[in-house]
Every structure is written in structure tokens, then in C-alpha cells.
Coordinates of N, CA and C in Angstrom, one line a residue:
X1 N 80.3 124.8 76.7 CA 80.5 123.4 76.2 C 80.1 122.3 77.3
X2 N 80.1 120.9 76.6 CA 79.8 120.6 77.5 C 81.2 119.3 77.5
X3 N 81.5 118.8 78.7 CA 82.4 118.2 79.4 C 82.4 116.6 79.4
X4 N 82.7 115.4 79.2 CA 83.4 114.7 79.5 C 83.2 114.3 80.9
X5 N 83.7 115.1 81.8 CA 84.3 114.8 83.3 C 84.6 116.3 83.8
X6 N 84.2 116.4 85.2 CA 84.9 117.5 85.7 C 84.9 117.6 87.3
X7 N 86.2 118.0 87.9 CA 87.1 117.8 88.9 C 87.1 119.3 89.3
X8 N 85.6 119.4 91.0 CA 86.5 120.3 91.8 C 86.7 119.9 93.0
X9 N 87.5 120.6 93.7 CA 87.7 120.1 95.5 C 88.4 121.2 96.6
X10 N 88.2 121.0 97.5 CA 88.4 121.8 98.7 C 87.5 122.9 98.6
X11 N 85.9 122.9 98.6 CA 84.9 123.7 98.7 C 85.2 124.3 100.2
X12 N 85.4 123.9 101.3 CA 85.1 123.6 102.7 C 84.5 124.9 102.9
X13 N 83.1 124.1 102.5 CA 81.6 124.6 103.3 C 81.5 124.6 104.4
X14 N 80.8 125.6 105.3 CA 81.2 125.3 106.7 C 81.8 126.7 107.4
X15 N 82.4 126.7 106.3 CA 83.5 128.2 106.7 C 83.3 129.4 105.8
X16 N 83.9 130.7 107.0 CA 83.5 132.1 105.9 C 84.7 131.8 104.9
X17 N 85.7 131.5 104.6 CA 86.7 131.7 103.4 C 86.2 131.0 102.7
X18 N 84.5 130.2 102.3 CA 84.3 128.9 101.5 C 83.6 130.5 100.5
X19 N 83.8 130.4 99.0 CA 83.3 131.4 97.9 C 82.1 130.6 97.6
X20 N 81.1 130.6 98.2 CA 80.1 129.4 98.2 C 78.8 130.2 97.1
X21 N 79.0 131.9 96.7 CA 78.1 132.0 96.1 C 78.8 132.2 94.6
X22 N 80.3 132.0 94.4 CA 80.7 132.1 92.8 C 80.9 130.0 92.9
X23 N 80.9 129.3 93.7 CA 80.8 127.9 93.3 C 79.3 127.9 92.9
X24 N 78.6 128.4 93.6 CA 76.9 128.1 93.0 C 76.9 128.7 91.3
X25 N 77.8 129.9 91.4 CA 77.4 130.3 90.1 C 78.1 129.3 89.0
X26 N 79.1 128.3 89.4 CA 79.7 127.9 88.4 C 78.7 126.9 88.4
X27 N 78.2 126.2 89.1 CA 77.8 125.0 89.4 C 76.6 124.5 88.6
X28 N 75.5 125.9 88.2 CA 74.8 126.6 87.4 C 75.2 126.4 85.9
X29 N 76.4 126.6 85.9 CA 76.8 126.5 84.0 C 77.3 125.6 83.7
X30 N 77.6 124.5 84.6 CA 78.4 123.0 83.8 C 77.2 122.2 83.1
X31 N 78.3 121.7 82.2 CA 77.2 120.3 82.0 C 78.2 119.2 81.8
X32 N 78.1 118.2 82.1 CA 79.3 117.3 82.1 C 78.1 116.4 82.3
X33 N 79.0 115.1 81.8 CA 78.4 113.6 82.4 C 78.9 113.1 84.3
X34 N 80.4 113.0 84.3 CA 80.7 112.9 85.3 C 80.9 114.4 86.6
X35 N 81.2 114.3 87.7 CA 81.3 115.7 88.4 C 82.3 114.8 89.8
X36 N 83.1 115.3 89.9 CA 84.4 114.5 90.5 C 84.5 115.6 92.0
X37 N 84.5 115.1 93.3 CA 84.2 116.5 94.2 C 85.4 115.8 94.9
X38 N 86.9 116.4 94.5 CA 87.9 115.4 95.2 C 88.1 116.0 96.7
X39 N 87.2 116.1 97.9 CA 87.6 115.9 99.4 C 87.3 117.5 99.5
X40 N 87.1 117.0 100.8 CA 86.6 118.5 101.1 C 85.6 119.2 101.1
X41 N 84.6 118.9 101.1 CA 83.3 119.8 100.4 C 82.5 120.3 101.6
X42 N 82.7 118.9 102.6 CA 82.4 120.2 103.6 C 84.1 120.4 105.2
X43 N 83.9 121.6 105.5 CA 84.8 121.2 107.0 C 84.1 121.0 108.0
X44 N 84.0 119.4 108.1 CA 84.0 119.1 109.3 C 84.6 119.0 110.7
X45 N 85.6 119.7 110.2 CA 86.5 120.4 111.5 C 86.6 121.6 112.2
X46 N 86.4 122.4 110.5 CA 85.9 123.8 111.6 C 84.6 123.8 112.2
X47 N 83.6 122.9 111.5 CA 82.3 123.1 112.4 C 82.3 122.4 113.3
X48 N 83.0 122.1 113.5 CA 82.7 121.1 114.9 C 83.5 121.9 116.2
X49 N 84.3 123.4 115.7 CA 84.9 124.3 116.9 C 83.3 125.2 116.5
X50 N 83.2 125.1 115.5 CA 82.4 126.5 115.3 C 80.9 126.6 113.9
X51 N 80.1 126.6 114.5 CA 79.0 126.0 113.6 C 78.6 127.4 112.8
X52 N 78.9 127.5 111.7 CA 78.6 128.3 110.1 C 78.3 127.4 109.1
X53 N 76.9 127.7 108.7 CA 75.8 127.7 107.8 C 75.3 128.5 107.1
X54 N 75.2 129.2 106.3 CA 74.9 130.9 106.1 C 73.9 129.5 105.0
X55 N 72.6 130.8 104.3 CA 72.2 129.8 103.0 C 72.9 129.9 101.5
X56 N 73.7 130.2 101.4 CA 74.3 129.9 100.4 C 75.0 128.9 100.2
X57 N 75.4 128.5 101.1 CA 76.1 126.9 101.9 C 75.2 125.4 101.2
X58 N 73.8 125.8 102.8 CA 73.1 125.3 101.7 C 72.3 125.1 100.3
X59 N 72.7 125.8 99.6 CA 72.2 126.4 98.1 C 73.1 125.4 97.2
X60 N 74.2 125.3 98.2 CA 75.2 124.1 97.1 C 75.0 123.1 96.8
X61 N 75.2 122.7 98.1 CA 74.4 121.3 98.5 C 73.1 121.3 97.9
X62 N 72.1 121.8 98.0 CA 71.1 121.6 96.9 C 70.5 121.3 95.6
X63 N 72.4 121.8 95.4 CA 71.9 122.5 93.7 C 73.0 121.1 93.1
X64 N 73.7 120.7 93.8 CA 74.7 119.4 93.8 C 73.0 118.4 93.5
X65 N 72.9 117.9 94.3 CA 71.6 117.4 94.3 C 70.1 117.4 93.4
X66 N 70.1 118.9 93.0 CA 69.3 119.2 91.6 C 70.0 118.2 90.5
X67 N 71.6 118.8 90.4 CA 72.4 118.2 89.0 C 72.5 116.5 89.2
X68 N 72.1 115.8 90.2 CA 72.5 114.6 90.3 C 71.3 114.0 89.6
X69 N 70.2 115.0 89.5 CA 68.3 114.7 89.7 C 68.3 114.5 87.6
X70 N 68.9 115.0 87.2 CA 69.8 115.5 85.8 C 70.2 114.7 85.2
X71 N 70.4 113.5 85.6 CA 71.2 112.6 85.1 C 72.7 112.3 85.3
X72 N 73.4 113.0 86.1 CA 75.0 113.8 86.3 C 75.1 113.0 87.1
X73 N 76.5 111.9 87.5 CA 77.0 111.3 87.9 C 77.5 111.8 89.0
X74 N 77.6 112.3 90.3 CA 78.4 113.0 91.6 C 79.0 112.3 92.5
X75 N 80.3 112.1 92.5 CA 80.9 111.2 92.9 C 82.0 111.9 94.2
X76 N 81.3 111.4 95.1 CA 82.4 112.3 96.6 C 83.2 111.2 96.9
X77 N 84.8 112.0 97.0 CA 85.8 111.5 97.3 C 86.4 111.7 98.4
X78 N 86.1 111.7 99.7 CA 86.1 112.3 101.0 C 87.9 112.8 101.4
X79 N 88.2 114.1 101.7 CA 89.4 114.4 102.3 C 89.4 114.3 103.4
X80 N 90.2 114.9 104.6 CA 90.6 114.6 105.5 C 89.7 116.2 106.7
X81 N 89.4 116.9 106.0 CA 88.3 117.5 106.6 C 86.7 117.2 106.3
X82 N 86.2 116.2 105.5 CA 85.5 115.5 105.4 C 85.4 113.5 105.4
X83 N 86.4 113.4 106.9 CA 86.6 112.1 106.7 C 85.6 111.2 107.3
X84 N 84.8 111.5 108.0 CA 83.5 111.3 108.6 C 82.9 110.5 107.2
X85 N 83.0 110.7 106.1 CA 82.4 110.3 105.2 C 82.6 109.1 104.9
X86 N 84.7 108.6 104.7 CA 84.8 107.5 104.2 C 84.4 106.2 104.9
X87 N 83.6 106.1 106.1 CA 83.0 105.0 105.8 C 82.0 104.7 105.4
X88 N 81.2 105.5 104.6 CA 80.2 105.2 103.3 C 80.5 104.8 101.8
X89 N 82.1 104.7 101.9 CA 82.5 104.6 101.1 C 82.2 103.7 100.3
X90 N 81.4 103.5 98.9 CA 80.4 102.4 98.6 C 79.1 102.5 98.2
X91 N 79.0 103.7 98.6 CA 77.0 103.8 98.8 C 76.4 104.4 97.8
X92 N 75.7 104.4 97.7 CA 75.5 105.3 96.1 C 73.8 105.4 96.6
X93 N 73.9 107.1 96.3 CA 72.6 107.4 96.5 C 71.9 108.0 95.3
X94 N 70.7 107.5 94.4 CA 70.7 108.3 93.5 C 72.0 107.7 92.3
X95 N 72.3 109.3 91.9 CA 73.3 109.4 90.9 C 74.4 110.3 92.0
X96 N 74.3 109.9 93.4 CA 75.8 110.6 93.9 C 75.9 109.6 94.7
X97 N 77.8 109.5 94.8 CA 78.0 108.2 95.0 C 79.2 108.3 96.0
X98 N 80.1 108.0 96.9 CA 81.1 108.2 97.8 C 81.8 107.3 97.8
X99 N 83.2 107.4 97.3 CA 84.4 106.4 97.3 C 85.4 107.0 97.5
X100 N 86.5 106.5 98.6 CA 87.3 106.6 99.2 C 88.3 107.1 97.7
X101 N 88.2 106.4 96.8 CA 89.3 106.6 95.3 C 88.9 106.3 94.3
X102 N 89.0 105.9 93.5 CA 88.3 106.1 91.7 C 89.1 106.5 90.7
X103 N 88.7 105.5 89.7 CA 89.7 105.3 88.3 C 88.9 106.0 87.6
X104 N 89.2 107.2 86.5 CA 87.9 107.4 85.5 C 88.8 107.0 84.5
X105 N 88.0 106.7 83.6 CA 88.7 106.4 81.9 C 88.2 107.4 81.0
X106 N 89.1 108.0 80.5 CA 89.2 108.9 79.0 C 88.6 108.3 78.0
X107 N 88.0 109.8 77.2 CA 87.7 109.4 75.7 C 88.6 108.6 75.6
X108 N 89.7 108.6 75.5 CA 91.3 108.2 74.6 C 91.7 106.4 75.3
X109 N 90.7 105.9 76.6 CA 91.1 104.7 77.2 C 92.2 105.0 78.6
X110 N 92.2 106.5 78.6 CA 93.8 106.8 79.6 C 92.9 106.3 81.5
X111 N 93.7 105.7 82.3 CA 92.8 105.6 83.4 C 93.2 107.2 84.1
X112 N 92.5 107.3 84.8 CA 92.6 108.7 85.8 C 92.5 108.3 87.1
X113 N 93.4 108.1 88.3 CA 93.4 108.3 89.4 C 92.8 109.4 90.1
X114 N 91.6 109.1 90.9 CA 91.5 110.1 91.9 C 91.5 110.0 93.0
X115 N 92.5 111.0 94.0 CA 92.0 110.2 95.4 C 92.2 111.7 95.8
X116 N 91.8 112.2 97.1 CA 91.9 113.5 97.8 C 93.2 113.9 98.0
X117 N 94.0 113.3 98.3 CA 95.5 113.8 99.1 C 95.9 113.5 100.1
X118 N 95.6 113.6 101.2 CA 95.9 113.7 102.1 C 96.5 112.3 103.4
X119 N 96.3 111.4 102.2 CA 96.5 109.9 102.5 C 98.1 109.8 102.4
X120 N 98.5 111.2 101.4 CA 99.7 110.9 101.0 C 100.7 111.9 101.4
X121 N 99.8 113.0 102.3 CA 100.4 114.4 102.9 C 101.1 113.3 104.4
X122 N 102.6 113.5 104.5 CA 103.3 112.9 105.9 C 102.6 114.4 106.8
X123 N 102.6 115.5 106.9 CA 101.8 115.8 108.1 C 100.4 115.8 108.7
X124 N 99.8 115.2 107.7 CA 98.5 114.9 108.0 C 98.6 113.1 109.2
X125 N 99.1 112.3 108.2 CA 99.3 110.5 108.9 C 100.0 110.7 110.1
X126 N 101.8 112.0 109.7 CA 101.7 111.9 110.9 C 102.4 112.8 111.9
X127 N 101.8 113.7 111.4 CA 101.9 115.0 112.5 C 100.1 115.8 112.4
X128 N 99.4 114.7 113.3 CA 98.2 115.0 113.0 C 98.3 117.1 113.7
X129 N 98.6 116.5 115.1 CA 98.8 117.4 115.8 C 99.1 118.8 115.7
X130 N 100.3 118.7 114.1 CA 100.6 120.3 113.6 C 99.4 120.3 112.8
X131 N 98.5 119.7 111.9 CA 97.8 119.9 111.7 C 96.5 120.8 111.9
X132 N 96.2 119.9 113.0 CA 95.2 120.6 114.0 C 96.0 122.0 114.2
X133 N 96.7 122.6 114.4 CA 97.1 123.7 115.2 C 97.1 124.8 113.5
X134 N 97.4 124.4 112.7 CA 97.8 124.9 111.6 C 96.1 125.4 110.7
X135 N 94.9 123.8 111.4 CA 93.6 124.3 110.4 C 93.5 125.7 112.0
X136 N 93.9 125.5 112.6 CA 93.8 126.9 113.6 C 94.2 128.4 113.4
X137 N 95.2 127.9 113.0 CA 95.2 129.7 112.7 C 94.5 129.7 111.3
X138 N 94.1 128.9 110.6 CA 93.6 129.2 109.4 C 91.9 129.9 109.7
X139 N 91.5 129.3 110.4 CA 90.5 130.1 111.4 C 89.9 131.0 112.1
X140 N 91.1 131.5 112.5 CA 91.6 133.0 113.3 C 91.6 133.8 112.2
X141 N 92.1 133.5 110.9 CA 92.5 134.3 109.4 C 91.1 134.2 108.8
X142 N 90.7 133.3 108.7 CA 88.7 133.5 108.3 C 88.2 134.0 108.7
X143 N 88.3 133.9 110.4 CA 87.4 135.1 110.8 C 87.6 136.4 110.7
X144 N 89.0 136.4 110.6 CA 89.6 138.1 111.0 C 89.6 138.7 109.6
X145 N 89.5 138.3 108.3 CA 90.3 138.7 107.3 C 88.8 138.3 106.1
X146 N 88.4 136.9 106.4 CA 87.3 136.5 105.7 C 88.4 135.4 104.5
X147 N 90.1 135.3 105.1 CA 90.8 134.2 103.5 C 91.7 133.9 104.4
X148 N 92.4 133.4 104.1 CA 93.2 132.4 105.1 C 94.6 132.8 104.5
X149 N 95.4 133.7 105.8 CA 96.3 134.6 105.7 C 97.7 133.5 105.5
X150 N 97.8 132.3 106.1 CA 99.1 131.3 106.0 C 98.5 130.6 104.6
X151 N 99.4 130.1 103.1 CA 98.8 129.2 102.2 C 98.8 127.9 102.8
X152 N 97.5 127.4 102.4 CA 97.7 126.1 102.5 C 98.7 125.3 101.9
X153 N 99.3 126.1 100.8 CA 99.9 125.3 99.8 C 101.7 125.2 100.9
X154 N 102.0 125.9 102.1 CA 103.1 126.7 102.0 C 103.5 125.0 102.8
X155 N 103.7 124.2 103.0 CA 104.3 122.8 103.1 C 104.1 121.6 101.8
X156 N 103.1 121.7 100.9 CA 103.0 120.7 100.1 C 104.0 120.8 99.8
X157 N 104.6 121.5 98.9 CA 105.8 120.8 98.1 C 106.9 120.3 98.9
X158 N 107.5 120.7 100.0 CA 108.3 120.3 101.2 C 108.4 118.2 100.9
X159 N 107.5 117.6 101.2 CA 107.9 116.7 101.6 C 107.3 115.8 100.8
X160 N 107.7 116.3 99.9 CA 107.4 114.4 98.5 C 106.1 114.1 97.9
X161 N 105.3 115.3 98.3 CA 103.9 115.1 98.0 C 103.9 114.3 96.5
X162 N 104.0 114.9 95.6 CA 104.2 114.6 93.8 C 104.5 113.1 94.0
X163 N 106.0 112.9 94.5 CA 106.3 111.6 93.8 C 105.6 110.8 94.8
X164 N 104.8 110.4 95.9 CA 103.9 110.1 96.3 C 102.9 109.7 95.9
X165 N 102.7 110.6 95.0 CA 101.2 110.6 94.0 C 101.5 110.1 92.8
X166 N 103.0 110.6 92.3 CA 102.9 109.7 91.2 C 103.0 108.0 90.9
X167 N 104.2 107.9 92.4 CA 104.5 106.0 92.9 C 102.9 105.5 93.5
X168 N 101.9 105.7 93.9 CA 100.8 105.0 93.9 C 100.0 105.3 92.9
X169 N 100.0 106.0 91.6 CA 99.3 105.9 90.5 C 99.9 104.7 89.7
X170 N 101.4 104.9 89.9 CA 101.9 103.9 89.1 C 102.1 102.2 89.9
X171 N 101.5 101.9 91.3 CA 100.5 101.0 91.3 C 99.6 100.3 90.8
X172 N 99.1 101.4 91.2 CA 97.4 101.2 90.3 C 97.5 101.2 89.0
X173 N 98.6 101.5 88.2 CA 98.6 100.9 86.9 C 97.8 102.1 85.7
X174 N 98.3 103.7 86.4 CA 97.1 104.6 85.9 C 98.1 105.4 85.7
X175 N 97.7 106.4 84.6 CA 98.6 107.2 83.3 C 98.7 108.6 84.7
X176 N 97.6 108.8 85.1 CA 97.3 110.0 85.3 C 96.8 110.5 87.0
X177 N 97.1 111.4 87.7 CA 96.5 111.4 89.3 C 96.6 112.7 89.4
X178 N 95.2 112.7 90.0 CA 94.3 113.8 90.4 C 94.3 114.4 91.5
X179 N 94.4 115.3 92.4 CA 94.0 115.4 94.0 C 94.0 116.3 94.1
X180 N 93.3 116.6 95.5 CA 93.0 118.2 95.7 C 93.7 118.7 96.8
X181 N 93.2 118.7 98.1 CA 94.0 119.1 99.3 C 95.4 119.7 99.7
X182 N 96.1 120.3 98.4 CA 97.5 121.2 98.9 C 96.8 122.1 98.1
X183 N 95.7 122.6 97.6 CA 95.3 124.5 97.5 C 97.1 124.8 96.7
X184 N 97.4 123.9 96.1 CA 98.7 124.8 94.8 C 98.3 123.6 93.4
X185 N 97.9 125.2 92.1 CA 97.4 124.0 91.1 C 98.8 123.8 90.6
X186 N 98.4 122.2 89.7 CA 99.7 122.0 88.9 C 98.9 121.1 88.2
X187 N 99.6 120.8 87.0 CA 99.1 120.1 85.6 C 101.0 119.6 84.9
X188 N 101.9 118.6 85.8 CA 103.4 118.4 85.3 C 103.2 117.2 85.5
X189 N 104.3 116.7 85.1 CA 104.8 115.0 84.8 C 105.9 115.2 85.7
X190 N 105.2 113.6 86.8 CA 106.6 113.7 87.6 C 106.8 111.8 87.6
X191 N 107.9 111.4 87.1 CA 108.5 110.2 86.9 C 107.5 109.7 85.9
X192 N 107.4 110.1 84.9 CA 106.8 109.6 84.1 C 104.8 109.6 83.9
X193 N 104.7 109.9 85.0 CA 103.0 110.3 85.9 C 102.3 111.6 85.7
X194 N 101.4 111.8 85.0 CA 100.7 113.0 85.0 C 100.0 113.1 86.2
X195 N 100.9 114.6 86.6 CA 100.3 114.7 88.3 C 100.0 116.0 88.1
X196 N 97.8 116.0 88.3 CA 97.5 116.9 88.3 C 96.7 117.4 89.5
X197 N 97.0 119.0 90.2 CA 96.5 119.6 91.6 C 95.2 120.6 90.9
X198 N 93.7 119.8 91.6 CA 93.0 121.1 91.4 C 92.6 122.5 91.8
X199 N 93.7 122.7 93.0 CA 93.4 123.6 94.3 C 92.5 123.5 94.6
X200 N 91.7 124.8 94.6 CA 90.7 125.3 95.8 C 89.7 126.1 95.0
X201 N 88.3 126.0 95.9 CA 87.6 126.9 95.8 C 87.3 128.1 96.9
X202 N 88.6 128.4 97.5 CA 89.1 129.3 98.8 C 89.6 130.4 98.1
X203 N 90.9 130.4 97.7 CA 91.6 131.7 97.3 C 91.6 131.6 96.0
X204 N 91.0 130.8 95.4 CA 90.9 130.8 93.5 C 89.7 129.6 93.4
X205 N 89.5 129.5 92.0 CA 87.9 129.2 91.5 C 88.6 128.2 90.4
X206 N 89.1 127.3 90.1 CA 89.7 126.7 89.4 C 88.8 125.1 89.5
X207 N 89.3 124.0 88.6 CA 88.8 123.1 87.8 C 89.5 122.2 86.7
X208 N 89.3 121.4 87.6 CA 89.8 120.6 85.4 C 88.7 119.8 84.8
X209 N 89.1 119.6 83.8 CA 88.1 118.8 82.8 C 88.6 118.2 82.1
X210 N 87.8 117.1 81.4 CA 88.1 116.2 80.5 C 87.3 116.4 78.9
X211 N 88.1 117.4 78.2 CA 86.9 117.5 77.6 C 86.6 116.4 75.9
X212 N 85.8 116.6 75.4 CA 85.1 116.0 74.3 C 86.1 115.2 73.9
X213 N 87.4 115.5 73.4 CA 87.9 114.8 72.8 C 89.2 113.3 73.6
X214 N 88.7 114.2 75.0 CA 90.0 113.0 75.8 C 90.5 113.7 76.5
X215 N 91.1 114.7 76.1 CA 92.5 115.6 76.7 C 91.9 116.7 78.0
X216 N 92.7 116.3 78.9 CA 92.4 117.3 80.0 C 93.1 118.6 80.2
X217 N 92.4 119.5 80.9 CA 92.7 120.6 81.0 C 92.4 121.0 82.3
X218 N 93.5 122.1 83.0 CA 93.3 122.3 84.4 C 93.0 124.6 84.1
X219 N 91.9 124.6 84.5 CA 90.7 126.0 84.1 C 90.5 126.8 85.0
X220 N 90.6 128.1 85.2 CA 90.1 128.7 86.3 C 89.0 129.3 85.6
X221 N 88.2 129.5 86.9 CA 86.8 130.0 86.8 C 86.5 131.7 86.1
X222 N 86.0 132.0 85.2 CA 86.2 133.7 84.9 C 86.3 134.5 86.4
X223 N 86.8 135.2 86.1 CA 86.7 136.6 87.6 C 85.5 137.6 87.3
X224 N 84.5 137.2 86.7 CA 83.8 138.1 86.7 C 82.7 138.9 87.6
X225 N 82.3 139.7 87.9 CA 81.4 139.6 89.1 C 80.1 139.0 89.2
X226 N 80.1 138.5 90.2 CA 79.0 137.8 90.8 C 77.8 138.3 90.9
X227 N 77.0 137.6 90.5 CA 75.6 138.0 90.7 C 75.1 138.0 91.8
X228 N 74.0 138.8 92.2 CA 73.4 138.5 93.9 C 73.0 137.6 94.3
X229 N 73.2 137.0 95.2 CA 73.2 135.2 95.3 C 71.5 135.1 95.7
X230 N 70.6 134.2 95.0 CA 69.4 134.0 94.6 C 69.3 132.7 95.3
X231 N 68.8 132.2 96.5 CA 68.8 130.8 96.2 C 67.7 130.1 95.7
X232 N 66.3 131.1 95.4 CA 65.3 130.8 94.3 C 66.3 130.2 93.0
X233 N 67.2 130.4 92.5 CA 67.4 130.7 90.9 C 67.8 129.3 90.6

């Protein structure tokens, strides 16, 4: 099926927990006009402490470039882990663009505000030292077990995250807000606003789509056996 738009978030390329092979397989199957990458595409925090960049991670970037060459518009909305990209907001590189926030209009004319999510997370904005320590624990878990031992969503619903997202959406006169960051899938209504969190590609393989008729659906990529990684495919 061809979608009008697809939202993905939280790849965390550059970490051992990134499911790059599954992500690459998914990217090779999607057909859409607009692809939104909602935060933490590359984990700059982790790479500053430990450089890890296997061939599969480079292949994901190469595939995104290839997709942009087919006419697909790719919008990168940087999160806190790739926050260095925020200074380039407004930059267009062919069909690849960087925006700190962006509004997508569905087929039915519904405005969908897309943000990374970290800017409304009090633990990130007010307690950066705690966030850094939490990220270090993630790194230890990644290196020892190949996955995050402590769910990243642990603090997410404890600090009014969804309520602030809905308030921001209302201020922008939008009806839907989409974000990542919390690594927790949700599609619910908060204060009259449809709130959608796209989850991640670490502990799950999830994505949001706009169907041809304008409806939004949160989906999980089939947990089928992944073919052996071949960067030449």
C-alpha cells in the first residue's frame, strides 16, 4: 500500500541497541510521499562517548538518501540526541529537509503538528544531569545485553508529558500532535487533542501512517525473520 505520509522516530543510529537491519528492511518496502523522522535518528550523545558505526548503520543513511532521490520528501525533526542538527533548521538538501517542528496536513485537511518531544520533557529541560546519567545506564545495558535494561518510558508519563503536548498543539491551532522521544506507543485523546507517540526502533518496530483516505494509524512492522544484511541490495 502507498501511504500519504509515514512517521518514524528514535532510531538511535550509532548505538548497539539500534535495530538497523530491521529498519533497513522496512525502509526498502515503504511507499509514501512524505517521510517524517521524528527525533534521535543518530545518537550524538552516545557517539561522543563511544564511536560505534557498523556498516548497517551507514546503509540506513544511504537508503534514506536513495529514497529522497525517488521523489520522496524526507523531513528530519531533530531530538535531544541529535540536537546538533537543530542549528540547520530550515535547510533543504534536495528532497531532504531539516525542521525543528513541522505541520503536516492530511487528505481531510486536518493539521498534524510534529515535534520531537524532548522540549516538553521536564527531565530533559530541567534536569539535564539526570538525563545524562540515565543515558549512561542505557549505554551500559546496551553494551552488556544488546538492549535497554531500563525502559526509556519509565519517567515519561510521570511529568505531564501528554498534557503539555496537547497544550502546545492547541496553541498552534492543530488537531493532532505527533512526537517520539518517550519510547512508548500511544494513540489517545488528551484535552480534545489526538496525541500520538510513535514509539521507537530499539525495543519495537513501530511507525505511524496516513492512509490514502486521510486516517492515521499506528502500526508495528511484522516481526518476521530478517534476511541476512546485504548492503548492496
